[in-house]
PDB file of C-alpha atoms in Angstrom:
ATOM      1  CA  UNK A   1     -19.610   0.355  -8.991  1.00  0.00           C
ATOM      2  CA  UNK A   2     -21.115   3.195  -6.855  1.00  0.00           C
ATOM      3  CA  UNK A   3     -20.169   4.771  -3.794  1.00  0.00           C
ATOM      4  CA  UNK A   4     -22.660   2.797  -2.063  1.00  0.00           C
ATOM      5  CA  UNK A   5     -21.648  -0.445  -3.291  1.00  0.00           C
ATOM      6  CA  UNK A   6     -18.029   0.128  -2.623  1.00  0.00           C
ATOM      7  CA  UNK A   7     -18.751   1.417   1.050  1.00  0.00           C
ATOM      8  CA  UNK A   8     -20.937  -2.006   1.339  1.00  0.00           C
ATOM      9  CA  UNK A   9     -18.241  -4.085   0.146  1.00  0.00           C
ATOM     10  CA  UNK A  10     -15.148  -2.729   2.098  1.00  0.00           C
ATOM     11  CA  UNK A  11     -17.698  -3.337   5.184  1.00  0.00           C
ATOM     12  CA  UNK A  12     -18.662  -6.703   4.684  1.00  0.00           C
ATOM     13  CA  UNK A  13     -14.318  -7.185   3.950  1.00  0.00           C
ATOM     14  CA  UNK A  14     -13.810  -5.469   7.288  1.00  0.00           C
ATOM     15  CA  UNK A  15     -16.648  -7.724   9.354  1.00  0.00           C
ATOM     16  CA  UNK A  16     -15.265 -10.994   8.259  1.00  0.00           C
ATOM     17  CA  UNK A  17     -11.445  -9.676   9.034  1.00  0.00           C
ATOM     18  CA  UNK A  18     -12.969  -8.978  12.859  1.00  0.00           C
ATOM     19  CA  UNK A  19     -14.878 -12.238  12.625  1.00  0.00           C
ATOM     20  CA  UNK A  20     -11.313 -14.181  11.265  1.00  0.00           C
ATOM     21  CA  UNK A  21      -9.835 -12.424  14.475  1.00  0.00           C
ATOM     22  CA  UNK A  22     -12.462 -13.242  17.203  1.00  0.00           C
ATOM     23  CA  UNK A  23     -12.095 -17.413  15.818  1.00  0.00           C
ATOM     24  CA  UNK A  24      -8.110 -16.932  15.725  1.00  0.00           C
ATOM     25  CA  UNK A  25      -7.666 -17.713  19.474  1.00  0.00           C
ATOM     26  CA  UNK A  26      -9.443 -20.957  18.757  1.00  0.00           C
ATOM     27  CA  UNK A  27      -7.774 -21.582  16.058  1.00  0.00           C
ATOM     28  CA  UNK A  28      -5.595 -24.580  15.007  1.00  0.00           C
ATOM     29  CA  UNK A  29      -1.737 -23.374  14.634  1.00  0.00           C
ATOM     30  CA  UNK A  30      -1.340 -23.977  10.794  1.00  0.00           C
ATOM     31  CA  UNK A  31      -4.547 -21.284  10.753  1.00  0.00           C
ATOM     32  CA  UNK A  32      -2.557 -18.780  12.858  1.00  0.00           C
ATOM     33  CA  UNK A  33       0.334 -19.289  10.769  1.00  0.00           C
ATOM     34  CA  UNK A  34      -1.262 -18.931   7.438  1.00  0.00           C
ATOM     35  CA  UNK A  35      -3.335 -15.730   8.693  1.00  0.00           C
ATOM     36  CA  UNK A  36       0.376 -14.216   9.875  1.00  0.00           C
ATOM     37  CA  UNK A  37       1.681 -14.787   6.437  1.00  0.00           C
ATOM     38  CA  UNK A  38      -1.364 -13.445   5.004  1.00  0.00           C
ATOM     39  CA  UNK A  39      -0.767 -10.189   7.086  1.00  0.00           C
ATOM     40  CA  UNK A  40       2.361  -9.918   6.674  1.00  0.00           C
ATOM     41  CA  UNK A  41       2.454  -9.811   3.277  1.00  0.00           C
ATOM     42  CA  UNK A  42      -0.453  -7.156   3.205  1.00  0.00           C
ATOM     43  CA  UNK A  43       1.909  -5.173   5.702  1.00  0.00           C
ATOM     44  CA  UNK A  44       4.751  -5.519   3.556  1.00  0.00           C
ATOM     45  CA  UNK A  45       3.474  -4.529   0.166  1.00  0.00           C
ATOM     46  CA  UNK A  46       1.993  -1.211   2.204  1.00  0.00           C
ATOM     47  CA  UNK A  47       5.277  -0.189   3.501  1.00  0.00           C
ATOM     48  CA  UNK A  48       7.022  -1.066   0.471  1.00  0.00           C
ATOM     49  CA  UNK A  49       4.428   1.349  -1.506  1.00  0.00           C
ATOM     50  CA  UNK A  50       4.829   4.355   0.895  1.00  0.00           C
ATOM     51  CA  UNK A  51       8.503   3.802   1.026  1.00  0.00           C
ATOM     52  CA  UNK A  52       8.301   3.813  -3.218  1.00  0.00           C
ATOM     53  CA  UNK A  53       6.049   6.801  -3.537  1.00  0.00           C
ATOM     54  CA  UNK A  54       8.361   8.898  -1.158  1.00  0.00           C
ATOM     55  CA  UNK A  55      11.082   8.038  -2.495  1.00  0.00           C
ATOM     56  CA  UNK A  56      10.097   8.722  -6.065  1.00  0.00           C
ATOM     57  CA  UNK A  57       8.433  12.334  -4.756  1.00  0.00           C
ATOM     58  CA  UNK A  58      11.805  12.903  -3.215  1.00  0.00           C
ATOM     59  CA  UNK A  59      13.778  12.989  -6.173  1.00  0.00           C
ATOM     60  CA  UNK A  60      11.346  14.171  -8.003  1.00  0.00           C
ATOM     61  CA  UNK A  61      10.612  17.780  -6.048  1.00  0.00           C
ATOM     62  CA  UNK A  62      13.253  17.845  -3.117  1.00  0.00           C
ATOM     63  CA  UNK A  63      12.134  18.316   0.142  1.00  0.00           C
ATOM     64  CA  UNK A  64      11.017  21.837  -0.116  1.00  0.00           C
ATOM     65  CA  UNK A  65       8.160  20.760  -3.329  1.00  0.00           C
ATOM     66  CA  UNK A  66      10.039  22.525  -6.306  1.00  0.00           C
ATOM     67  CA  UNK A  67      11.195  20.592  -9.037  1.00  0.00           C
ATOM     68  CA  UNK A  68      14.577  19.887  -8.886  1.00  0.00           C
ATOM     69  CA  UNK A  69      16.890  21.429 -12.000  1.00  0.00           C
ATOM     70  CA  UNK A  70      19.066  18.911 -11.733  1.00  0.00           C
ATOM     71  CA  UNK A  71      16.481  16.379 -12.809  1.00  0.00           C
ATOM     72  CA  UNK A  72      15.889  18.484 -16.042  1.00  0.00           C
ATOM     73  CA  UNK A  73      15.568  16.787 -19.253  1.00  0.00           C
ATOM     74  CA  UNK A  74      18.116  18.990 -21.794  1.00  0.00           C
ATOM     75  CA  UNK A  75      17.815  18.499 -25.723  1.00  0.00           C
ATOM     76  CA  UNK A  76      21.159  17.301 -26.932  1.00  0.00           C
ATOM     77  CA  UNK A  77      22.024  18.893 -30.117  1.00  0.00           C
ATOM     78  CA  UNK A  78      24.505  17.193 -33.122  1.00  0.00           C
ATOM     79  CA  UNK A  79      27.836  19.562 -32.736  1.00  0.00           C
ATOM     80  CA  UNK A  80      28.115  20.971 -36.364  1.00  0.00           C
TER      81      UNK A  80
END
């Protein structure tokens, strides 16, 4: 998919979201209450995400960015 494709797609996505919002006033309450699902769960899954990748870049490289050494993999050698 190109550039332009994509940029024509997540247009036409965001016109029909702006369209679903103008009608939701008019709406019949089991619509409003399936939309708030809907956006809930969109909202959810994004903060869950950031929440994950922070949390995994954390421990990963500490606050500062440097890799922590206590997160080292060490070979573990047969005592002889």
């Amino acid at each position: 998919m190109s550039s332009e494709g994509f940029l024509k797609e997540i247009q036409d996505i965001g016109e029909k979201f702006l369209l679903k919002l103008q009608k939701l006033p008019k709406a019949e309450p089991v619509e409003i209450a399936c939309f708030s699902v809907v956006l809930l769960f969109i909202v959810t899954v994004l903060v869950l995400t950031i929440i994950a990748c922070s949390c995994c870049c954390y421990s990963c490289c500490g606050c500062d960015g440097r890799p922590d050494p206590r997160h080292r993999k060490s070979q573990v050698r047969p005592a002889a």
